Short mmCIF file of C-alpha atoms and ligand atoms in Angstrom, two decimals:
data_model
loop_
_atom_site.label_atom_id
_atom_site.label_comp_id
_atom_site.label_asym_id
_atom_site.label_seq_id
_atom_site.Cartn_x
_atom_site.Cartn_y
_atom_site.Cartn_z
CA UNK A 1 -24.75 -11.72 -5.81
CA UNK A 2 -23.37 -13.98 -3.13
CA UNK A 3 -20.27 -13.03 -1.28
CA UNK A 4 -17.45 -15.44 -1.84
CA UNK A 5 -15.39 -16.50 1.15
CA UNK A 6 -12.13 -18.32 1.13
CA UNK A 7 -9.13 -18.53 3.35
CA UNK A 8 -5.54 -17.88 2.52
CA UNK A 9 -2.27 -17.62 4.31
CA UNK A 10 -0.86 -14.14 4.04
CA UNK A 11 2.66 -13.13 4.99
CA UNK A 12 2.40 -10.28 7.48
CA UNK A 13 5.72 -8.92 6.33
CA UNK A 14 5.56 -8.80 2.56
CA UNK A 15 1.94 -9.64 1.79
CA UNK A 16 2.66 -12.79 -0.21
CA UNK A 17 -0.34 -15.08 -0.36
CA UNK A 18 -0.22 -18.82 -0.23
CA UNK A 19 -2.87 -21.51 -0.28
CA UNK A 20 -1.26 -23.47 2.53
CA UNK A 21 0.56 -22.83 5.77
CA UNK A 22 4.32 -22.68 5.56
CA UNK A 23 6.97 -22.06 8.18
CA UNK A 24 8.89 -19.70 6.00
CA UNK A 25 7.53 -17.17 3.57
CA UNK A 26 8.70 -17.97 0.04
CA UNK A 27 8.40 -14.27 -0.81
CA UNK A 28 10.62 -12.57 1.73
CA UNK A 29 12.20 -15.50 3.57
CA UNK A 30 10.88 -14.46 6.97
CA UNK A 31 9.93 -17.20 9.44
CA UNK A 32 6.49 -17.70 10.93
CA UNK A 33 4.93 -14.72 9.25
CA UNK A 34 2.11 -16.51 7.43
CA UNK A 35 -1.24 -15.96 9.08
CA UNK A 36 -4.51 -17.42 7.96
CA UNK A 37 -6.94 -14.79 6.78
CA UNK A 38 -10.50 -15.29 5.73
CA UNK A 39 -10.97 -13.30 2.64
CA UNK A 40 -14.44 -12.40 1.61
CA UNK A 41 -15.13 -10.27 -1.35
CA UNK A 42 -18.51 -9.06 -2.31
CA UNK A 43 -18.37 -8.77 -6.05
CA UNK A 44 -20.60 -5.74 -5.75
CA UNK A 45 -18.18 -3.87 -3.54
CA UNK A 46 -17.07 -1.39 -6.11
CA UNK A 47 -13.43 -0.54 -6.01
CA UNK A 48 -13.98 2.74 -7.75
CA UNK A 49 -14.50 5.58 -5.41
CA UNK A 50 -14.55 9.00 -6.89
CA UNK A 51 -15.70 12.27 -5.59
CA UNK A 52 -17.58 13.43 -8.63
CA UNK A 53 -18.53 10.52 -10.79
CA UNK A 54 -16.04 8.48 -12.78
CA UNK A 55 -12.63 9.53 -13.88
CA UNK A 56 -11.23 8.31 -17.15
CA UNK A 57 -7.64 8.55 -18.15
CA UNK A 58 -6.66 9.79 -21.58
CA UNK A 59 -3.23 9.20 -23.07
CA UNK A 60 -1.51 12.42 -24.02
CA UNK A 61 1.56 13.16 -26.10
CA UNK A 62 4.66 13.61 -23.98
CA UNK A 63 5.31 16.91 -25.73
CA UNK A 64 1.88 18.19 -24.72
CA UNK A 65 2.32 17.54 -21.04
CA UNK A 66 3.23 20.64 -19.11
CA UNK A 67 6.79 20.49 -17.86
CA UNK A 68 6.29 22.89 -15.05
CA UNK A 69 7.26 21.48 -11.69
CA UNK A 70 4.51 19.84 -9.67
CA UNK A 71 2.47 22.46 -7.98
CA UNK A 72 2.98 22.24 -4.24
CA UNK A 73 0.87 23.33 -1.36
CA UNK A 74 3.08 25.14 1.13
CA UNK A 75 3.36 23.57 4.57
CA UNK A 76 3.76 26.22 7.26
CA UNK A 77 5.98 23.94 9.33
CA UNK A 78 9.29 24.33 7.56
CA UNK A 79 11.04 21.29 8.96
CA UNK A 80 8.11 19.21 7.74
CA UNK A 81 8.04 20.91 4.34
CA UNK A 82 11.73 20.19 3.87
CA UNK A 83 11.22 16.49 4.39
CA UNK A 84 8.33 16.45 1.93
CA UNK A 85 10.55 18.02 -0.70
CA UNK A 86 9.26 21.57 -0.35
CA UNK A 87 5.55 21.13 0.26
CA UNK A 88 2.59 18.87 -0.33
CA UNK A 89 1.98 17.55 -3.82
CA UNK A 90 -1.80 17.47 -4.30
CA UNK A 91 -3.08 13.95 -4.77
CA UNK A 92 -0.15 12.34 -3.04
CA UNK A 93 -0.28 9.71 -0.32
CA UNK A 94 2.27 10.06 2.45
CA UNK A 95 2.93 7.42 5.07
CA UNK A 96 4.23 8.59 8.43
CA UNK A 97 5.65 5.78 10.49
CA UNK A 98 7.15 5.63 13.93
CA UNK A 99 7.01 3.94 17.30
CA UNK A 100 3.91 4.38 19.40
CA UNK A 101 4.13 7.50 21.54
CA UNK A 102 6.83 9.17 19.48
CA UNK A 103 4.59 12.07 18.40
CA UNK A 104 3.00 11.16 15.06
CA UNK A 105 -0.51 12.23 16.06
CA UNK A 106 0.86 15.40 17.59
CA UNK A 107 2.79 16.33 14.46
CA UNK A 108 -0.19 15.76 12.20
CA UNK A 109 -2.61 17.54 14.48
CA UNK A 110 -0.34 20.58 14.51
CA UNK A 111 0.01 20.36 10.75
CA UNK A 112 -3.72 20.11 10.15
CA UNK A 113 -4.39 22.97 12.55
CA UNK A 114 -2.05 25.07 10.49
CA UNK A 115 -3.23 23.82 7.11
CA UNK A 116 -6.95 24.18 7.72
CA UNK A 117 -6.62 27.90 7.11
CA UNK A 118 -6.36 27.08 3.43
CA UNK A 119 -9.22 24.67 2.96
CA UNK A 120 -11.17 21.85 4.55
CA UNK A 121 -9.15 19.23 6.37
CA UNK A 122 -10.46 15.96 7.80
CA UNK A 123 -8.65 14.26 10.67
CA UNK A 124 -9.82 10.69 11.14
CA UNK A 125 -8.74 8.96 14.32
CA UNK A 126 -9.26 5.33 15.08
CA UNK A 127 -7.41 5.56 18.34
CA UNK A 128 -8.58 8.59 20.24
CA UNK A 129 -11.93 10.17 20.92
CA UNK A 130 -12.83 13.55 19.51
CA UNK A 131 -12.61 15.06 23.01
CA UNK A 132 -9.15 13.69 23.55
CA UNK A 133 -8.03 15.22 20.29
CA UNK A 134 -9.68 18.51 21.16
CA UNK A 135 -7.84 18.53 24.48
CA UNK A 136 -4.57 18.00 22.69
CA UNK A 137 -5.44 20.69 20.18
CA UNK A 138 -5.92 23.21 23.00
CA UNK A 139 -2.51 22.33 24.32
CA UNK A 140 -0.39 22.51 21.22
CA UNK A 141 0.85 25.54 19.40
CA UNK A 142 0.79 25.75 15.67
CA UNK A 143 2.13 28.13 13.13
CA UNK A 144 -0.52 30.36 11.67
CA UNK A 145 -0.38 29.83 7.96
CA UNK A 146 -1.73 33.22 6.96
CA UNK A 147 0.50 35.20 9.28
CA UNK A 148 3.70 36.49 7.78
CA UNK A 149 5.32 36.89 11.17
CA UNK A 150 4.91 33.21 11.97
CA UNK A 151 7.92 32.47 9.83
CA UNK A 152 10.29 34.39 12.00
CA UNK A 153 8.70 33.65 15.32
CA UNK A 154 8.50 29.94 14.72
CA UNK A 155 5.36 28.68 16.34
CA UNK A 156 2.67 30.73 17.89
CA UNK A 157 0.72 29.69 20.88
CA UNK A 158 -2.77 28.91 19.92
CA UNK A 159 -5.11 31.79 20.56
CA UNK A 160 -8.27 29.99 21.60
CA UNK A 161 -9.64 30.06 18.10
CA UNK A 162 -9.59 26.95 15.99
CA UNK A 163 -9.77 26.97 12.23
CA UNK A 164 -13.36 26.54 11.07
CA UNK A 165 -12.28 24.13 8.40
CA UNK A 166 -10.79 21.42 10.54
CA UNK A 167 -13.07 18.42 10.98
CA UNK A 168 -12.46 15.58 13.41
CA UNK A 169 -14.04 12.18 13.46
CA UNK A 170 -13.41 8.98 15.38
CA UNK A 171 -14.01 6.23 12.88
CA UNK A 172 -12.40 2.99 11.82
CA UNK A 173 -14.59 1.78 8.97
CA UNK A 174 -13.16 2.90 5.66
CA UNK A 175 -16.59 2.83 4.05
CA UNK A 176 -17.88 5.39 6.53
CA UNK A 177 -14.68 7.42 6.22
CA UNK A 178 -15.17 7.58 2.47
CA UNK A 179 -18.70 8.84 3.02
CA UNK A 180 -17.40 11.59 5.28
CA UNK A 181 -14.87 12.52 2.66
CA UNK A 182 -17.65 12.69 0.11
CA UNK A 183 -19.57 15.11 2.31
CA UNK A 184 -16.78 17.35 3.51
CA UNK A 185 -14.67 17.31 0.35
CA UNK A 186 -11.43 17.98 2.18
CA UNK A 187 -8.16 18.98 0.53
CA UNK A 188 -6.25 17.02 3.10
CA UNK A 189 -7.07 13.87 5.03
CA UNK A 190 -5.23 12.33 7.95
CA UNK A 191 -5.86 8.68 8.75
CA UNK A 192 -4.67 7.95 12.27
CA UNK A 193 -3.80 5.10 11.96
CA UNK A 194 -3.73 2.81 8.95
CA UNK A 195 -3.68 -0.14 11.34
CA UNK A 196 -6.99 0.73 12.98
CA UNK A 197 -8.83 1.36 9.72
CA UNK A 198 -10.62 -1.57 8.16
CA UNK A 199 -12.81 -2.46 5.26
CA UNK A 200 -15.94 -4.24 6.47
CA UNK A 201 -16.09 -6.43 3.39
CA UNK A 202 -12.77 -8.02 4.22
CA UNK A 203 -13.05 -10.44 7.08
CA UNK A 204 -9.49 -10.35 8.29
CA UNK A 205 -8.95 -8.19 11.32
CA UNK A 206 -7.87 -4.57 11.29
CA UNK A 207 -4.11 -4.24 11.07
CA UNK A 208 -3.60 -7.40 9.03
CA UNK A 209 -1.71 -7.13 5.81
CA UNK A 210 -4.82 -7.53 3.66
CA UNK A 211 -6.61 -4.76 5.51
CA UNK A 212 -3.66 -2.40 5.57
CA UNK A 213 -2.98 -2.93 1.89
CA UNK A 214 -6.59 -2.59 0.85
CA UNK A 215 -7.10 0.55 2.96
CA UNK A 216 -4.01 2.16 1.52
CA UNK A 217 -4.90 1.21 -2.05
CA UNK A 218 -8.40 2.62 -1.82
CA UNK A 219 -7.15 5.85 -0.35
CA UNK A 220 -4.56 6.07 -3.05
CA UNK A 221 -7.21 5.63 -5.70
CA UNK A 222 -9.18 8.38 -4.07
CA UNK A 223 -6.14 10.65 -3.97
CA UNK A 224 -5.24 10.04 -7.60
CA UNK A 225 -8.75 10.63 -8.89
CA UNK A 226 -9.75 13.60 -6.76
CA UNK A 227 -6.48 15.33 -5.96
CA UNK A 228 -7.00 15.11 -2.20
CA UNK A 229 -3.79 14.61 -0.22
CA UNK A 230 -3.72 11.71 2.23
CA UNK A 231 -1.48 11.36 5.26
CA UNK A 232 -1.46 7.84 6.63
CA UNK A 233 -0.11 7.28 10.11
CA UNK A 234 1.37 3.84 10.66
CA UNK A 235 2.76 2.24 13.78
CA UNK A 236 6.05 0.53 13.53
CA UNK A 237 6.19 -2.98 14.91
CA UNK A 238 8.85 -4.10 17.37
CA UNK A 239 11.02 -5.30 14.52
CA UNK A 240 11.21 -1.77 13.26
CA UNK A 241 8.93 -2.05 10.29
CA UNK A 242 5.47 -0.84 9.53
CA UNK A 243 3.04 -3.76 9.45
CA UNK A 244 3.13 -5.03 5.91
CA UNK A 245 6.00 -2.69 5.15
CA UNK A 246 6.86 -3.54 1.59
CA UNK A 247 3.23 -3.68 0.69
CA UNK A 248 2.60 -0.20 2.02
CA UNK A 249 5.79 1.38 0.85
CA UNK A 250 4.92 0.50 -2.72
CA UNK A 251 1.46 1.90 -2.54
CA UNK A 252 2.29 5.33 -1.14
CA UNK A 253 4.24 8.16 -2.76
CA UNK A 254 6.37 9.01 0.22
CA UNK A 255 7.40 7.30 3.43
CA UNK A 256 8.54 9.37 6.39
CA UNK A 257 9.70 8.07 9.73
CA UNK A 258 9.46 9.99 12.95
CA UNK A 259 12.12 8.76 15.29
CA UNK A 260 13.92 9.62 18.46
CA UNK A 261 14.51 8.34 21.92
CA UNK A 262 11.24 8.28 23.85
CA UNK A 263 12.97 9.61 26.92
CA UNK A 264 14.71 12.41 25.13
CA UNK A 265 13.02 15.31 23.56
CA UNK A 266 14.46 15.50 20.06
CA UNK A 267 12.53 13.99 17.17
CA UNK A 268 13.85 13.41 13.69
CA UNK A 269 11.54 13.19 10.73
CA UNK A 270 13.28 11.29 7.96
CA UNK A 271 12.39 10.62 4.35
CA UNK A 272 12.75 6.97 3.45
CA UNK A 273 11.06 7.21 0.08
CA UNK A 274 9.81 10.19 -1.86
CA UNK A 275 8.50 10.21 -5.40
CA UNK A 276 8.48 13.98 -5.37
CA UNK A 277 11.74 14.90 -3.72
CA UNK A 278 15.04 13.81 -2.31
CA UNK A 279 15.21 10.91 0.09
CA UNK A 280 17.22 11.00 3.28
CA UNK A 281 16.13 14.54 4.06
CA UNK A 282 15.63 15.16 7.72
CA UNK A 283 13.59 17.58 9.80
CA UNK A 284 14.39 18.17 13.44
CA UNK A 285 11.83 18.84 16.15
CA UNK A 286 11.70 18.93 19.88
CA UNK A 287 8.77 17.58 21.90
CA UNK A 288 7.76 20.21 24.40
CA UNK A 289 4.73 20.96 26.50
CA UNK A 290 3.05 22.68 23.61
CA UNK A 291 3.73 19.89 21.13
CA UNK A 292 6.49 19.64 18.59
CA UNK A 293 8.64 22.68 18.03
CA UNK A 294 10.87 23.11 15.01
CA UNK A 295 14.58 23.14 15.60
CA UNK A 296 15.98 25.17 12.75
CA UNK A 297 19.54 25.03 14.01
CA UNK A 298 19.92 21.50 15.33
CA UNK A 299 23.70 21.54 15.68
CA UNK A 300 23.44 24.36 18.16
CA UNK A 301 20.71 22.55 20.07
CA UNK A 302 22.64 19.29 20.25
CA UNK A 303 25.69 21.02 21.64
CA UNK A 304 23.83 23.21 24.11
CA UNK A 305 24.45 21.11 27.20
CA UNK A 306 27.98 20.19 26.39
CA UNK A 307 30.54 20.41 29.19
CA UNK A 308 33.62 21.94 27.65
CA UNK A 309 36.94 20.40 28.70
CA UNK A 310 35.37 17.36 30.32
CA UNK A 311 37.16 14.13 29.40
CA UNK A 312 35.18 11.64 27.35
CA UNK A 313 33.45 14.08 25.04
CA UNK A 314 34.14 14.61 21.35
CA UNK A 315 32.30 16.43 18.58
CA UNK A 316 31.41 14.61 15.36
CA UNK A 317 29.94 16.08 12.20
CA UNK A 318 27.44 13.70 10.64
CA UNK A 319 25.36 14.13 7.53
CA UNK A 320 21.64 13.64 7.77
CA UNK A 321 20.68 13.70 4.13
CA UNK A 322 22.10 16.89 2.74
CA UNK A 323 22.32 18.47 6.14
CA UNK A 324 25.41 18.46 8.30
CA UNK A 325 24.81 18.05 12.01
CA UNK A 326 27.25 18.55 14.84
CA UNK A 327 26.72 16.12 17.67
CA UNK A 328 28.46 15.45 20.91
CA UNK A 329 29.62 11.91 21.44
CA UNK A 330 30.40 10.78 24.95
CA UNK A 331 32.56 7.85 25.89
CA UNK A 332 33.07 6.32 29.29
CA UNK A 333 35.35 3.50 30.31
CA UNK A 334 35.19 1.79 33.63
CA UNK A 335 37.11 -1.26 34.92
CA UNK A 336 35.22 -4.51 34.39
CA UNK A 337 34.12 -6.02 37.67
CA UNK A 338 33.89 -9.62 36.67
CA UNK A 339 33.42 -11.64 33.53
CA UNK A 340 33.52 -10.23 30.05
CA UNK A 341 33.94 -6.52 29.52
CA UNK A 342 30.75 -4.89 28.30
CA UNK A 343 30.27 -2.68 25.26
CA UNK A 344 27.21 -0.51 25.53
CA UNK A 345 26.45 1.83 22.64
CA UNK A 346 23.56 4.26 22.59
CA UNK A 347 23.05 5.88 19.20
CA UNK A 348 25.72 3.98 17.29
CA UNK A 349 25.84 0.43 16.01
CA UNK A 350 27.02 -2.23 18.47
CA UNK A 351 29.37 -3.86 15.99
CA UNK A 352 30.86 -0.50 15.09
CA UNK A 353 31.71 0.00 18.76
CA UNK A 354 33.30 -3.46 18.95
CA UNK A 355 35.41 -2.63 15.93
CA UNK A 356 36.49 0.75 17.22
CA UNK A 357 37.35 -0.72 20.64
CA UNK A 358 39.41 -3.45 19.00
CA UNK A 359 41.30 -0.96 16.84
CA UNK A 360 42.00 1.22 19.88
CA UNK A 361 43.38 -1.79 21.76
CA UNK A 362 45.36 -3.40 18.99
CA UNK A 363 46.55 -0.48 16.86
CA UNK A 364 46.82 2.41 19.26
CA UNK A 365 47.66 0.61 22.48
CA UNK A 366 44.69 1.92 24.44
CA UNK A 367 44.00 -1.00 26.74
CA UNK A 368 40.31 -1.75 26.74
CA UNK A 369 40.47 -5.49 27.39
CA UNK A 370 39.44 -5.10 31.02
CA UNK A 371 37.25 -2.07 30.61
CA UNK A 372 33.53 -1.68 30.14
CA UNK A 373 32.93 0.84 27.37
CA UNK A 374 29.86 3.04 27.09
CA UNK A 375 29.17 5.36 24.19
CA UNK A 376 26.33 7.83 24.06
CA UNK A 377 25.22 10.08 21.24
CA UNK A 378 23.67 13.18 22.77
CA UNK A 379 20.18 14.23 21.75
CA UNK A 380 18.86 10.72 21.10
CA UNK A 381 20.30 10.75 17.61
CA UNK A 382 21.15 7.53 15.83
CA UNK A 383 24.28 7.71 13.73
CA UNK A 384 24.64 5.22 10.92
CA UNK A 385 27.61 6.56 9.04
CA UNK A 386 31.24 5.69 9.71
CA UNK A 387 32.23 9.36 9.55
CA UNK A 388 31.60 9.50 13.29
CA UNK A 389 34.12 6.71 14.03
CA UNK A 390 36.94 9.09 14.79
CA UNK A 391 34.87 11.05 17.30
CA UNK A 392 33.72 7.81 18.96
CA UNK A 393 37.27 6.51 19.23
CA UNK A 394 38.49 9.84 20.54
CA UNK A 395 35.75 10.07 23.17
CA UNK A 396 36.68 6.61 24.46
CA UNK A 397 40.41 7.36 24.47
CA UNK A 398 39.74 10.69 26.14
CA UNK A 399 37.86 8.96 28.92
CA UNK A 400 40.40 6.25 29.66
CA UNK A 401 43.31 8.69 29.53
CA UNK A 402 41.31 11.25 31.50
CA UNK A 403 42.43 13.84 28.98
CA UNK A 404 39.90 16.26 27.50
CA UNK A 405 39.54 16.88 23.77
CA UNK A 406 40.39 20.39 22.62
CA UNK A 407 37.17 22.33 23.00
CA UNK A 408 37.33 24.06 19.62
CA UNK A 409 37.92 20.89 17.63
CA UNK A 410 35.66 18.61 15.58
CA UNK A 411 36.65 15.12 14.48
CA UNK A 412 35.60 13.62 11.17
CA UNK A 413 36.66 10.32 9.63
CA UNK A 414 36.16 6.61 9.28
CA UNK A 415 38.46 4.29 11.25
CA UNK A 416 39.92 1.34 9.34
CA UNK A 417 41.03 -1.99 10.77
CA UNK A 418 44.70 -1.10 10.56
CA UNK A 419 44.12 2.01 12.60
CA UNK A 420 44.22 4.17 9.50
CA UNK A 421 41.78 7.00 8.87
CA UNK A 422 39.62 6.99 5.77
CA UNK A 423 38.11 9.90 3.94
CA UNK A 424 34.36 10.41 4.08
CA UNK A 425 31.99 12.22 1.73
CA UNK A 426 30.71 15.77 1.79
CA UNK A 427 33.69 17.10 3.71
CA UNK A 428 33.28 20.77 2.67
CA UNK A 429 29.68 20.86 3.92
CA UNK A 430 30.74 19.33 7.23
CA UNK A 431 33.61 21.77 7.68
CA UNK A 432 31.44 24.77 6.85
CA UNK A 433 28.90 23.73 9.49
CA UNK A 434 31.66 23.35 12.10
CA UNK A 435 33.01 26.76 11.16
CA UNK A 436 29.54 28.28 11.37
CA UNK A 437 29.25 27.07 14.94
CA UNK A 438 32.53 28.64 15.92
CA UNK A 439 34.85 25.63 15.84
CA UNK A 440 38.42 26.58 15.03
CA UNK A 441 39.95 23.26 14.15
CA UNK A 442 38.98 20.03 12.38
CA UNK A 443 40.91 16.79 12.49
CA UNK A 444 40.26 14.86 9.29
CA UNK A 445 41.81 12.00 7.27
CA UNK A 446 44.72 12.83 5.00
CA UNK A 447 43.68 13.48 1.42
CA UNK A 448 45.30 11.32 -1.22
CA UNK A 449 44.94 13.86 -3.98
CA UNK A 450 44.64 17.61 -3.78
CA UNK A 451 40.99 18.51 -4.11
CA UNK A 452 39.50 21.95 -3.82
CA UNK A 453 41.00 23.98 -0.98
CA UNK A 454 39.52 23.54 2.49
CA UNK A 455 37.22 26.29 3.75
CA UNK A 456 39.18 29.31 4.99
CA UNK A 457 37.73 29.97 8.43
CA UNK A 458 38.71 26.70 10.06
CA UNK A 459 42.11 25.13 10.40
CA UNK A 460 42.11 21.63 8.96
CA UNK A 461 44.58 19.12 10.33
CA UNK A 462 45.05 16.13 8.06
CA UNK A 463 46.23 12.97 9.79
CA UNK A 464 46.90 9.51 8.53
CA UNK A 465 46.07 7.36 11.53
CA UNK A 466 43.91 7.21 14.60
CA UNK A 467 47.08 7.43 16.70
CA UNK A 468 48.06 10.75 15.08
CA UNK A 469 44.51 12.05 15.43
CA UNK A 470 44.48 11.34 19.17
CA UNK A 471 47.81 13.11 19.57
CA UNK A 472 46.39 16.19 17.87
CA UNK A 473 43.03 16.12 19.63
CA UNK A 474 43.73 15.30 23.28
CA UNK A 475 45.13 17.69 25.84
CA UNK A 476 47.51 15.42 27.77
CA UNK A 477 49.73 16.45 30.61
P1 LIG B 1 1.52 11.11 20.20
O1 LIG B 1 1.44 12.16 19.16
O2 LIG B 1 0.25 10.64 20.79
O3 LIG B 1 2.33 9.84 19.67
P2 LIG B 1 1.94 8.78 18.55
O4 LIG B 1 0.77 9.29 17.80
O5 LIG B 1 3.18 8.67 17.72
O6 LIG B 1 1.67 7.50 19.26
O7 LIG B 1 2.51 11.67 21.31
C1 LIG B 1 2.51 11.09 22.53
C2 LIG B 1 3.55 11.64 23.46
O8 LIG B 1 3.93 12.98 23.25
C3 LIG B 1 2.98 11.56 24.82
O9 LIG B 1 3.79 10.66 25.56
C4 LIG B 1 3.01 12.92 25.39
C5 LIG B 1 3.90 13.69 24.49
N1 LIG B 1 3.44 15.06 24.27
C6 LIG B 1 4.16 16.11 24.80
O10 LIG B 1 5.20 15.93 25.44
N2 LIG B 1 3.72 17.38 24.58
C7 LIG B 1 2.60 17.65 23.88
O11 LIG B 1 2.24 18.82 23.71
C8 LIG B 1 1.85 16.54 23.37
C9 LIG B 1 0.60 16.78 22.59
C10 LIG B 1 2.31 15.27 23.56
MG1 LIG B 2 -1.16 8.49 17.86
#
């Protein structure tokens, strides 16, 4: 049969197709995202790819379906397993996104090195040569899945022996990749990256929405019919989204993001979507010479370089998913030289900093009108929740007053426009984490109604306003 070719305009954001060019996508409302793509479909190009012949579905009675939890393949990297919801669900497709150079390939190489002890694993790279990957593999450490001691020792340096079952290939054509899968019959496949993989029968270029969607769909079909698990690596575009984000996020079972500051060593692996577990879980790693290393006690790590009794430093307790994290927040004020005072946040939202600065000026009388204000969250962490407001405000006030914050104190609470403090969620978990790390005192918003008693080991000071909180937190002469 003849191949049919036609051209369409495809939104590179949401995948909406249109017969004509438009300035604005009617699907997602983004501007200038429609790109012409030549779409050619050979009718013979079968969409059914199965490992062992066809697979037919059969409806079953709900009562007959086993209600045991999904069987999971353990992942020897605990911080990774946590984010996946406890382990790998066979037949699932997991997308791992992140900026270029953040460590996606490293993480998955370490994971496959560790997982190949269990069964065949295929690592497909469209970006690096087999030798480059081998060189990286010699450098990184990986937990040895079969070794019981690995759990306690964290990661083991690699011993010069590679698992026999780990296969590498540099390939970008999905058709060829599927052939390799047919031959090797892996339990686990890594596609590095979804943007470099293409289907020859589609004419649009690799990385376009059509290609990305088609690649992901075919791999999903393969996963669902054969039970193989697929990890897709995806680069995030400048705008902070994976190319064709909505398209991809619907196709896969889980979406994880690896993030962090490129110039700092901590990396956070976050769940954005997970059909088989909780979202907003987070795993913490550090990029070292031997690859990514798990940080099982991140609070401790984030506070390690803290200078006690230095003005301009305050400790916040933020929640990353279900996990409380203590982080140091630094503030610095410096007289504005000319023009408008600058507000420079690193790790918190710019508008949040504007708001907090305004509240400090107007409600507390801390004069910031002629001051540049810098705020830095240590460890390269990005804080999105208002629970850190109080620590941010305190760090700034501490800097301008040149008065240190009490060293044994954490600050938790949202700052309101009237200078009042507002309660935040999951307070007991936050307080317990602070207590665990040896903090003696927590300054928190006043409770309106008596809830369960505060944890015993830490003294909790309830305050109504930012002004009161500063009085309690700062050591002023
Ligand atoms: P990489 O996994 O290639 O990133 P991605 O696949 O997300 O683009 O990681 C690249 C960076 O990580 C690179 O700048 C070097 C650094 N790195 C280390 O610091 N230590 C290591 O052991 C490895 C393998 C990489
Ligand atoms: Mg890479």
